[in-house]
XYZ file of C-alpha atoms in Angstrom:
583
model
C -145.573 -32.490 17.996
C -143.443 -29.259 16.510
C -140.575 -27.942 18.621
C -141.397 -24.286 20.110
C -140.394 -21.796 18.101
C -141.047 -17.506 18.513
C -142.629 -15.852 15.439
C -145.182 -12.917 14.988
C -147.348 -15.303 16.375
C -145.629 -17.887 18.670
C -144.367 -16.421 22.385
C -141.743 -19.239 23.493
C -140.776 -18.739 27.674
C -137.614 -20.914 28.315
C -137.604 -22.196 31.943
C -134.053 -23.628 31.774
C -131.972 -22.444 34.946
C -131.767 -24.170 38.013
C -134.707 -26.089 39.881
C -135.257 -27.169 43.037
C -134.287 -30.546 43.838
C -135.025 -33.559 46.529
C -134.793 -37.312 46.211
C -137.922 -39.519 46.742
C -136.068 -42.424 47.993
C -139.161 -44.461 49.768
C -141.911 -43.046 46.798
C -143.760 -41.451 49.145
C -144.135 -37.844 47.327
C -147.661 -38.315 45.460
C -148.592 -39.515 48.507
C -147.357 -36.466 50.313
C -149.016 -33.783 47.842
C -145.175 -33.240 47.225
C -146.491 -31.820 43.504
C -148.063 -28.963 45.934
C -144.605 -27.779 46.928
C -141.584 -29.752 48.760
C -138.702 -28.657 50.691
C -135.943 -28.947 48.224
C -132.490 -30.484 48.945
C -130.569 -28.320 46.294
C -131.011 -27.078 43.315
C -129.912 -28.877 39.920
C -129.358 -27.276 36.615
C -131.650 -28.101 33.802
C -130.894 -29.313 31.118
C -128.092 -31.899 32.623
C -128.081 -35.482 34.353
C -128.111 -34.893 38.048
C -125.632 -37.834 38.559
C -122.251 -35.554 37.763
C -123.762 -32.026 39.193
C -123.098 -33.361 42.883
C -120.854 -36.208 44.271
C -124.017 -37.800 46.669
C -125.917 -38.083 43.487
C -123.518 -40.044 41.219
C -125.043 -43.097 42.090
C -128.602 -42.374 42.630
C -130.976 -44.344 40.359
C -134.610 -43.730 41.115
C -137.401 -41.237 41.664
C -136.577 -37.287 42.232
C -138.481 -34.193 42.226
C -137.912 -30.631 40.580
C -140.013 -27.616 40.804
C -140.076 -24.465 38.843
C -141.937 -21.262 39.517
C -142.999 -18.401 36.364
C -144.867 -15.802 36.020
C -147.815 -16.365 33.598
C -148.370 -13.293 31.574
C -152.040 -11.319 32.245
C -152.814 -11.636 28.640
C -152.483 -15.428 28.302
C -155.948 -16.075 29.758
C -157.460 -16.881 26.559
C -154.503 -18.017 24.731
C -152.965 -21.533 24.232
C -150.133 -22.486 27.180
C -148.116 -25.666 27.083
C -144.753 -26.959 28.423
C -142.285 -28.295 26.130
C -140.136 -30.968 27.596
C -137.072 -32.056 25.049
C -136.768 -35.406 27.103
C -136.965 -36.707 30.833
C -135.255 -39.577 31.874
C -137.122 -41.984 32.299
C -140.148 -41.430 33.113
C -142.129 -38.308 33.880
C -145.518 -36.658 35.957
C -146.117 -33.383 35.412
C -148.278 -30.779 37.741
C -149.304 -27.354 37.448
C -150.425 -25.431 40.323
C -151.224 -28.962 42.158
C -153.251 -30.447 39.011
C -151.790 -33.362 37.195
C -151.236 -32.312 33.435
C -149.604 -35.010 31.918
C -146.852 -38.011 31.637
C -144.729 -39.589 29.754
C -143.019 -42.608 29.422
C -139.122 -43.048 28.196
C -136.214 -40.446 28.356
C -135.122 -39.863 24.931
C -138.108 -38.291 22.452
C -139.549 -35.029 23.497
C -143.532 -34.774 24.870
C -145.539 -31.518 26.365
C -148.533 -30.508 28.345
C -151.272 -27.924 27.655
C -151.515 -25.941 30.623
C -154.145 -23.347 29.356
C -156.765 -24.702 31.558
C -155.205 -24.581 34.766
C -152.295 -21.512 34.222
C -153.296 -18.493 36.614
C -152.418 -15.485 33.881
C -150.686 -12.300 36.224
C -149.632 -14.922 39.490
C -146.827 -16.806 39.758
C -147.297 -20.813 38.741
C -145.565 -23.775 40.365
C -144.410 -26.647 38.120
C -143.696 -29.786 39.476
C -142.011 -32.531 37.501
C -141.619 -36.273 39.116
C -138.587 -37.811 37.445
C -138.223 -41.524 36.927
C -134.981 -42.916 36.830
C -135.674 -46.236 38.488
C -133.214 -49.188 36.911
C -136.293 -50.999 35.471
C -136.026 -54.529 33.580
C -139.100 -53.906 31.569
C -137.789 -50.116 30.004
C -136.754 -49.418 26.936
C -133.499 -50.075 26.826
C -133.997 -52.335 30.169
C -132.249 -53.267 33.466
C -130.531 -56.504 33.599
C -132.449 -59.735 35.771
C -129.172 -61.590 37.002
C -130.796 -64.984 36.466
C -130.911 -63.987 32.823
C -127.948 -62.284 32.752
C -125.928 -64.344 30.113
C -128.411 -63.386 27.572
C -128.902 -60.061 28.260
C -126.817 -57.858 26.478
C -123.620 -56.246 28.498
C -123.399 -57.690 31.890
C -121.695 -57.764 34.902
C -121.722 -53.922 35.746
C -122.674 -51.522 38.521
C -125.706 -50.451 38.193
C -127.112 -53.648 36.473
C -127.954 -52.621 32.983
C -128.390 -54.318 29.868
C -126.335 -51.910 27.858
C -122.633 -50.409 28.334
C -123.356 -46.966 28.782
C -124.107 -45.055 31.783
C -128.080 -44.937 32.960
C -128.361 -41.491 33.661
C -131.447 -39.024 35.016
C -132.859 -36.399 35.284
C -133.622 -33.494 32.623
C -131.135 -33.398 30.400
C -132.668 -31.360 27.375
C -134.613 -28.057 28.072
C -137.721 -26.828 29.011
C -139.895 -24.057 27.635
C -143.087 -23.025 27.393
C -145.016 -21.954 24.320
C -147.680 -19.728 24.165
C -150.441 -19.518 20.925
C -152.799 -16.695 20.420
C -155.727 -19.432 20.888
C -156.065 -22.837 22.243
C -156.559 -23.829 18.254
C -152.579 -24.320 17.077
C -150.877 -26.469 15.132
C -149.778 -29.399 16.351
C -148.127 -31.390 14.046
C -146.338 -30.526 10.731
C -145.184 -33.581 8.519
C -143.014 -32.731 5.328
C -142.559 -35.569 2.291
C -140.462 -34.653 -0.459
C -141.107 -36.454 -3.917
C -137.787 -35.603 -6.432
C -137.490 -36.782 -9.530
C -134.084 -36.697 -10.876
C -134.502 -36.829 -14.325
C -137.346 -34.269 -14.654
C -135.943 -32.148 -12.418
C -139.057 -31.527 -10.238
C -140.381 -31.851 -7.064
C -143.187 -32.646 -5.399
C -143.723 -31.894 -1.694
C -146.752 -32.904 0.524
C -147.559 -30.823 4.338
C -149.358 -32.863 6.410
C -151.109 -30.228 9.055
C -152.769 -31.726 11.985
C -154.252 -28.964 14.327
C -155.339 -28.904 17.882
C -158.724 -28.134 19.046
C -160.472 -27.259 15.708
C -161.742 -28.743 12.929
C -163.058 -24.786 11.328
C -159.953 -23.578 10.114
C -158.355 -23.793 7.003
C -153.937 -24.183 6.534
C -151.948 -21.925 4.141
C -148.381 -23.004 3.188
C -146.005 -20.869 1.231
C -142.863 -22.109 -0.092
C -140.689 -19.226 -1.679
C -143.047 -18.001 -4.391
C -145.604 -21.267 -4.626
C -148.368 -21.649 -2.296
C -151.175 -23.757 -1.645
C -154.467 -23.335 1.050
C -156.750 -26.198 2.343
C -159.551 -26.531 4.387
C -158.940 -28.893 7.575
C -160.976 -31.874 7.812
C -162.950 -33.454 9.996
C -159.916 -34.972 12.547
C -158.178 -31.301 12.024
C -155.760 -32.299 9.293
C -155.155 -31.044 6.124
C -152.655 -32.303 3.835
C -151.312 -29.709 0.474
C -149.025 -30.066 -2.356
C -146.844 -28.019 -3.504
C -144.817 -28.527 -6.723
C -141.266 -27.009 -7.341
C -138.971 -26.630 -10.746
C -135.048 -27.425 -10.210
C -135.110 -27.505 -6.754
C -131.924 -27.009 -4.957
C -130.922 -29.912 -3.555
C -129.618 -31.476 0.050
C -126.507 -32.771 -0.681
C -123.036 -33.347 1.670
C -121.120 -29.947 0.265
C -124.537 -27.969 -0.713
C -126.848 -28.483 1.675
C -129.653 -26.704 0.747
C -132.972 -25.913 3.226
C -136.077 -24.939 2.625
C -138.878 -23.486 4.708
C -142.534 -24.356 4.436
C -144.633 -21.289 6.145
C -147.613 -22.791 7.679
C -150.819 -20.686 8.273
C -153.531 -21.885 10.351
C -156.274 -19.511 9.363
C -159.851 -18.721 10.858
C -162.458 -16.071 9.067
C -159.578 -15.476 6.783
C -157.229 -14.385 9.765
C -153.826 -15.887 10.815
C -154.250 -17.609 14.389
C -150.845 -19.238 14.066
C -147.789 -19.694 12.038
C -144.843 -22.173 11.911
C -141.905 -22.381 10.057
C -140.620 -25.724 8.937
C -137.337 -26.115 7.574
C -136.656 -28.941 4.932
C -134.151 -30.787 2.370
C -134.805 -32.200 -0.831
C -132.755 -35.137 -1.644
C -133.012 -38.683 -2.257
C -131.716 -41.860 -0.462
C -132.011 -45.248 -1.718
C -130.559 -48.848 -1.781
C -129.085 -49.795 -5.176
C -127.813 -53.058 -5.596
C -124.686 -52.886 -3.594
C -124.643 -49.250 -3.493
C -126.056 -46.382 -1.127
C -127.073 -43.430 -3.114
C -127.594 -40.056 -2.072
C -129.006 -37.992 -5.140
C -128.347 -40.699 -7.349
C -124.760 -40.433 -6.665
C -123.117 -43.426 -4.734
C -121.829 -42.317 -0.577
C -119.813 -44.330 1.038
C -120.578 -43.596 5.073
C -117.111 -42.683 6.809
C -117.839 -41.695 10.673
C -118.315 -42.942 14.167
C -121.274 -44.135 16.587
C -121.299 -41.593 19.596
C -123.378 -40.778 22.586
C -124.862 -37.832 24.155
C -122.226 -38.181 26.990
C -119.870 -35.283 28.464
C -117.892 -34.539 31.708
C -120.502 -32.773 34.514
C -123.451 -32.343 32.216
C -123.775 -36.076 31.661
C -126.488 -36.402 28.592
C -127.642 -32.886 29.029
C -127.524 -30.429 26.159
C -124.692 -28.330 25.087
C -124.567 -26.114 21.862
C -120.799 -25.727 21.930
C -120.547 -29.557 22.320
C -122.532 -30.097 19.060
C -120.591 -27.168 17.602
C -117.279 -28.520 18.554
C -117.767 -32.745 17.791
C -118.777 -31.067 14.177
C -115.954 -29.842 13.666
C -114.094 -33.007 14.702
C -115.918 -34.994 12.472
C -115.452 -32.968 9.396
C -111.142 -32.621 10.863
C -111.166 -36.158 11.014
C -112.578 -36.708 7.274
C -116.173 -38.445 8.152
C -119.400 -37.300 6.914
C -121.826 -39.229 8.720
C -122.492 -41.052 12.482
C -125.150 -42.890 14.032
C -127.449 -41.930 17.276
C -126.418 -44.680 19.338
C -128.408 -46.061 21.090
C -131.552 -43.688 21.259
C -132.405 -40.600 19.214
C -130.259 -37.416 20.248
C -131.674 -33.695 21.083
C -133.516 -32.071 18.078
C -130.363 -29.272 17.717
C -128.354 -32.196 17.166
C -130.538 -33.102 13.516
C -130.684 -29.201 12.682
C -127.083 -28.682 12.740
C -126.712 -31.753 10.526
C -129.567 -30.555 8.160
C -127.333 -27.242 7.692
C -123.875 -28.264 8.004
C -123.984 -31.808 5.349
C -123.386 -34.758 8.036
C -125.167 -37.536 7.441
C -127.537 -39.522 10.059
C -128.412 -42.621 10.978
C -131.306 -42.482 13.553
C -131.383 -44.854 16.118
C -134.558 -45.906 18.639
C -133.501 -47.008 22.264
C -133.934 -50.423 21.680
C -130.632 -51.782 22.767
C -130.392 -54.606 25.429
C -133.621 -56.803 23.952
C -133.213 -59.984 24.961
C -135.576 -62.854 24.852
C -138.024 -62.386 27.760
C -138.954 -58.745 26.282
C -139.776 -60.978 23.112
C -142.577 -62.692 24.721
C -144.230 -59.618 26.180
C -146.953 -57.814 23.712
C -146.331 -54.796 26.010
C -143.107 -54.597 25.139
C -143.915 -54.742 21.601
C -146.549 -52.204 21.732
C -144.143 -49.517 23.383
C -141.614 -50.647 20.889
C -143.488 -50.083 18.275
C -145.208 -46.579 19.437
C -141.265 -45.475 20.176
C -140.440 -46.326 16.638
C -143.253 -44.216 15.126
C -142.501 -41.331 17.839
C -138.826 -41.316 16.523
C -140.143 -41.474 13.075
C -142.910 -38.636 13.226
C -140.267 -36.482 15.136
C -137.360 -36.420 12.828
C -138.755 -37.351 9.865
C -138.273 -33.350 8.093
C -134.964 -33.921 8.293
C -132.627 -34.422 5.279
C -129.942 -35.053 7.299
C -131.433 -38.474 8.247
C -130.906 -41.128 5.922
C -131.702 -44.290 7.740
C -133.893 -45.705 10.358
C -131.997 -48.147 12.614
C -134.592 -49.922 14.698
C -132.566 -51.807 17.194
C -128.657 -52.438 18.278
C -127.500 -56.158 19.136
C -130.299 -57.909 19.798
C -129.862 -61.350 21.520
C -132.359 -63.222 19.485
C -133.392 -66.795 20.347
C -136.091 -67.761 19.314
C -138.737 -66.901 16.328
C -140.479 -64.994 18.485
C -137.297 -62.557 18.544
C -136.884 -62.513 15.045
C -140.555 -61.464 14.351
C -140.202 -58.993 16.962
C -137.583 -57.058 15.057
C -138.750 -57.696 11.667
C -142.045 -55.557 13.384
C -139.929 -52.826 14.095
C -138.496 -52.991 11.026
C -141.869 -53.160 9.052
C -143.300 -50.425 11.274
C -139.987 -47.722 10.340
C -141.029 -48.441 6.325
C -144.446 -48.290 7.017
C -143.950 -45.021 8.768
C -141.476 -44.049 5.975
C -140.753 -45.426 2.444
C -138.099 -42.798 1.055
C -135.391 -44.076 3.356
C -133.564 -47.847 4.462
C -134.539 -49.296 7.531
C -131.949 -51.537 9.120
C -131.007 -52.468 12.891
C -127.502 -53.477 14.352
C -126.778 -57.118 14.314
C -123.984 -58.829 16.231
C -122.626 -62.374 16.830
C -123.580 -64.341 14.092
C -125.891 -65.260 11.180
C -127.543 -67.860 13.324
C -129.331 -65.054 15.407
C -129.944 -62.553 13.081
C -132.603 -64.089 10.488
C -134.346 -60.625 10.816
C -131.395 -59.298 8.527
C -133.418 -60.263 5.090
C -135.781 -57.862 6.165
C -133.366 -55.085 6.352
C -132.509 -52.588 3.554
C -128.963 -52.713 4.589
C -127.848 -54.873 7.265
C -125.450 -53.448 9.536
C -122.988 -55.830 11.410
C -121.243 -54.994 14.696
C -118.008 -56.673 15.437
C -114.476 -56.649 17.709
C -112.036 -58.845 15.807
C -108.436 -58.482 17.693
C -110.124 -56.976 20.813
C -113.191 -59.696 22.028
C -112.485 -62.051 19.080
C -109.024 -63.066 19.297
C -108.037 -60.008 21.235
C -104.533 -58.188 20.873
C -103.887 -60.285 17.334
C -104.563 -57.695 14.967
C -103.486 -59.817 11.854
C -105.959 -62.161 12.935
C -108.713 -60.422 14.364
C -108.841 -58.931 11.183
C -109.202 -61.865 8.935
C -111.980 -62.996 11.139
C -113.531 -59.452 11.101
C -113.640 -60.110 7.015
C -114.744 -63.296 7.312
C -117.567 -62.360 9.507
C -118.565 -59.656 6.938
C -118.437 -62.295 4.121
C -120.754 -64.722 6.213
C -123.678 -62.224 6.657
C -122.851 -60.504 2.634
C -123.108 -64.099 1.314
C -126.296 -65.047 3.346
C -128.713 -61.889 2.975
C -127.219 -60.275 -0.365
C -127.551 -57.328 0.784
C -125.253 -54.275 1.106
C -123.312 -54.310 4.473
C -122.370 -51.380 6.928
C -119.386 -52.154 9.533
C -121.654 -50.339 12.221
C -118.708 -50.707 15.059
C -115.097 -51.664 15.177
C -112.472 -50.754 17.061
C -110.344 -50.944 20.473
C -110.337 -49.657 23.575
C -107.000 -46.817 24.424
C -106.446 -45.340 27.869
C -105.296 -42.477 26.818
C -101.289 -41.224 27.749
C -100.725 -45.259 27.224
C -97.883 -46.064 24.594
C -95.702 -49.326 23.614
C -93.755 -50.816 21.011
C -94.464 -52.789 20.178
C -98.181 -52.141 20.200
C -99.863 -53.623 22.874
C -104.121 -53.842 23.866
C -105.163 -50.627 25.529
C -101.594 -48.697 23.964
C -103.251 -45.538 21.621
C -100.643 -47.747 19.081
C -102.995 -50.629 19.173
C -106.128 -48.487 18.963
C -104.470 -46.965 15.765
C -103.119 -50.004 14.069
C -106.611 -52.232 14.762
C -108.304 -49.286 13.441
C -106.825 -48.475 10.091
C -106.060 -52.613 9.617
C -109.827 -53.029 9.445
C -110.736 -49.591 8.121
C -108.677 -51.045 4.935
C -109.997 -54.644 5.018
C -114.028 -53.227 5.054
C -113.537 -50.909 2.458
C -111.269 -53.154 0.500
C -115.024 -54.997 -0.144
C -117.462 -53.981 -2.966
C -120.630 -54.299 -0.955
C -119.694 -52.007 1.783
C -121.405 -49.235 1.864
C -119.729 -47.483 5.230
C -117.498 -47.845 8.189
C -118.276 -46.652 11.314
C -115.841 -46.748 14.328
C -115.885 -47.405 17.815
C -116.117 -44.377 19.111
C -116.017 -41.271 18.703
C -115.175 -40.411 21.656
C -115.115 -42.112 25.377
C -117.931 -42.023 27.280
C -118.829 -43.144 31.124
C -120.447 -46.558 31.866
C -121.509 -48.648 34.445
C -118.718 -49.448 36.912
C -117.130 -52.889 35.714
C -114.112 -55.237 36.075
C -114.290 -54.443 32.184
C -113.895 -50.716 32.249
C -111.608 -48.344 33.708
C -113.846 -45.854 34.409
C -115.264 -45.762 31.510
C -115.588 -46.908 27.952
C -111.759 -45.711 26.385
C -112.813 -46.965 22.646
C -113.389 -43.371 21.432
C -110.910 -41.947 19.237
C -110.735 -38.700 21.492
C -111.070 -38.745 25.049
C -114.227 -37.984 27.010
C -113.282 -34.314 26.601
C -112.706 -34.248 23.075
C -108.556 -34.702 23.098
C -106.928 -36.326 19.983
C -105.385 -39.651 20.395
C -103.011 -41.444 17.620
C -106.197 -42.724 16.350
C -108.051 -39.781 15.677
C -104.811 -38.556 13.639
C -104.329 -41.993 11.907
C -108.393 -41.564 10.625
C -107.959 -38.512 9.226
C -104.707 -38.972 7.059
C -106.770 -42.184 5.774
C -110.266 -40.169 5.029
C -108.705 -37.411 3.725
C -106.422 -38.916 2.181
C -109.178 -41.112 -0.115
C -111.785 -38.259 0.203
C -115.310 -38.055 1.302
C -117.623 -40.264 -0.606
């Protein structure tokens, strides 16, 4: 699906504000008609996490109501009417005015609901959402089954989860609605770039797919080129469009286009749609990545959607400010760990030059999600959802399909090497790789990857607080899985954990000293090596987790603080990167 967007065409209505609010503790609402109207409890804001908006909520994992009321206008009677979710976590029902309109499952990729059929144009509407934050073992990424525990990614923390960040729910990206002048719109708009270097030429391809017609025909205009085609018989039409010395995406010029999409009936515009896009290549070459034939080495951080109060809900001076850290501390690049981050996240990538590495929510697998071909299947469909969703984006220069895997059996290894096959099937112009940890022995599926990426602690859970050390096994570690694939290798996460305000000397674990020195001792070491194409720390900033003998309130290994303060880490990264450059 496209992202709502106002033109002389499109209306957008955002419904962000606050909702009312009440906790379904015994699942009893659908029972209750509660999609007809409930007494709320309080009102939450949207978009945010409702676990940091009140204290009695911090700890609530499970189902929750919100309703919203808006005024439909009287003129949208004939027109096209649909909500616009940007995620719910987890899991979502959706009513309108007591009629069930759709649901989705998962609580990171966007869906939406046509309403036209049941919106009362000149009254006031009630939409009802049913959120699903239930701690679930069979999700993606999944609760933790304590007989199983060992295997099952992090462990030991309150709430059981498989993964050591916090589970949090609600609606934390917005809502809007978007009106069409008819019920025939465009629904999908896929962009493919060919560039060919030498030539100097490009070729792109629009894939149109269109709701509720097949009688309409698609314009496109880029700049001064266009094309027109007539939809066929599923409501797709796909045009080419070919451009001379193209400006291209790069990390200091990065150049957009738009595509202007037409949907056209009896030779009149019904709707319109403007797509922004980069042209650029990516590619694998020997041991080198190369952007625009030019090698890049990948300096940044893995990061979450995590902040004080709004939890995983979206903030535009958040993305404008961690920006500007990133490009402070030297780094061009980070990856979406672990699940693909709000759209405005991607667009201020695609304008600003930061480089992305796109990450699904598969983190946690362990061995009994091997064995289940449901588990697959929703793998799989999240994969191509993350896929068809970001896909325009130039910014994005890698698929990552999983992070740490626990892999036992063959069954696990053809599980990921699925995933893997389904990202390049989906898309062929970028590498495809997922997050391996522990050893070689586990991670087979690495010869299926374009670049394998290698997660790993040395001085902190391998040999921990002996830096010298830690380090030498942190090479050797990148040597073993170099030496056994061939293939290029990205040092995905590193790092140490700093309270912050903590200081020795000598350096000590959990000291912002130790942070520092671990950091830059293996930033050196990684890049030191021919076939690495990137280091990523550990993180970039600290985030809240599951409460744990193994976390003091939260995860400390970012190099600021939850609220985006410096420690002696951040300023030792960015005399190193800037020092050497960006790639």
């Amino acid at each position: 699906m496209i992202k709502p967007q106002s033109n002389h065409l499109r209306q957008t209505r955002s419904l962000d504000g606050f909702w009312n609010f009440k906790r379904d503790k015994d699942g009893i609402g659908e029972a209750r008609n509660w999609f007809l109207g409930f007494d709320s409890e309080c009102e939450i804001a949207v978009p945010g996490s409702w676990n940091e908006q009140r204290t009695d909520l911090e700890q609530y994992f499970g189902i929750a109501w919100y309703s919203q009321t808006f005024v439909a206008h009287s003129s949208w009677q004939e027109h096209g009417v649909s909500v616009h979710f940007g995620s719910v976590q987890n899991h979502a029902k959706v009513w309108l005015n007591g009629t069930l309109v759709g649901t989705h499952e998962g609580g990171s990729l966007p869906f939406q609901c046509d309403l036209s059929r049941c919106i009362v144009p000149g009254k006031e509407n009630l939409l009802v959402v049913q959120v699903d934050a239930s701690i679930n073992p069979w999700d993606l990424p999944p609760a933790r089954i304590a007989t199983n525990a060992k295997n099952e990614g992090f462990h030991n923390s309150n709430p059981s989860v498989t993964y050591d960040f916090f589970p949090y729910g609600g609606i934390p990206r917005p809502v809007s609605l978007q009106v069409t002048p008819t019920r025939e719109s465009i629904d999908k708009i896929r962009v493919d770039t060919g560039l060919n270097l030498e030539s100097k030429t490009a070729k792109v391809g629009i894939t149109v797919t269109v709701k509720d017609s097949t009688a309409c025909s698609v314009e496109v205009r880029i700049e001064k080129a266009a094309a027109t085609a007539a939809l066929d018989s599923h409501g797709v039409a796909t045009l080419y469009i070919d451009i001379a010395n193209p400006r291209l995406w790069d990390l200091k010029t990065p150049e957009l286009y738009v595509a202007e999409v037409t949907l056209l009936k009896d030779d009149q515009a019904i709707d319109h749609y403007r797509q922004t896009f980069g042209i650029r290549t990516i590619e694998v070459v020997g041991n080198s990545l190369k952007l625009n034939g030019k090698t890049v080495f990948l300096r940044g951080y893995g990061k979450h959607e995590d902040f004080p109060v709004l939890g995983r809900g979206l903030s535009l001076p958040l993305i404008a400010r961690d920006f500007d850290l990133l490009k402070w501390t030297g780094a061009n690049s980070f990856r979406t760990s672990h699940y693909p981050y709000a759209e405005e996240w991607y667009e201020f990538a695609d304008r600003h030059g930061i480089l992305i590495i796109a990450e699904t929510p598969m983190v946690g697998l362990c061995e009994r999600l091997f064995e289940s071909d449901d588990i697959k299947a929703k793998a799989l469909k999240l994969v191509r959802d993350m896929v068809d969703r970001d896909h325009h984006h130039p910014s994005v220069i890698m698929w990552s399909v999983a992070n740490e895997p626990w892999i036992e059996s063959q069954k696990g290894t053809d599980f990921i090497k699925a995933l893997l096959s389904e990202a390049r099937s989906q898309d062929s112009s970028r590498p495809v790789t997922y997050v391996a940890h522990n050893g070689i022995e586990i991670n087979a599926a690495c010869r299926d990857c374009d670049i394998v990426s290698v997660n790993r602690y040395g001085g902190w859970y391998d040999y921990p607080g002996d830096i010298e050390t830690g380090t030498a096994y942190l090479g050797k570690v990148l040597d073993n899985f170099h030496s056994t694939f061939g293939k290029p290798i990205l040092l995905a996460e590193f790092g140490a954990d700093a309270i912050p305000g903590e200081h020795s000397l000598p350096s000590i674990m959990f000291t912002e000293e130790f942070q520092a020195d671990i950091i830059e001792a293996q930033i050196l070491a990684a890049e030191s090596r021919d076939w690495v194409i990137g280091t990523h720390v550990w993180a970039f900033s600290d985030f809240k987790t599951g409460q744990s003998i193994t976390r003091a309130v939260r995860n400390h290994k970012g190099i600021f603080t939850r609220d985006r303060l410096p420690k002696m880490a951040a300023h030792c990264i960015r005399r190193i990167w800037t020092e050497t450059g960006q790639a």
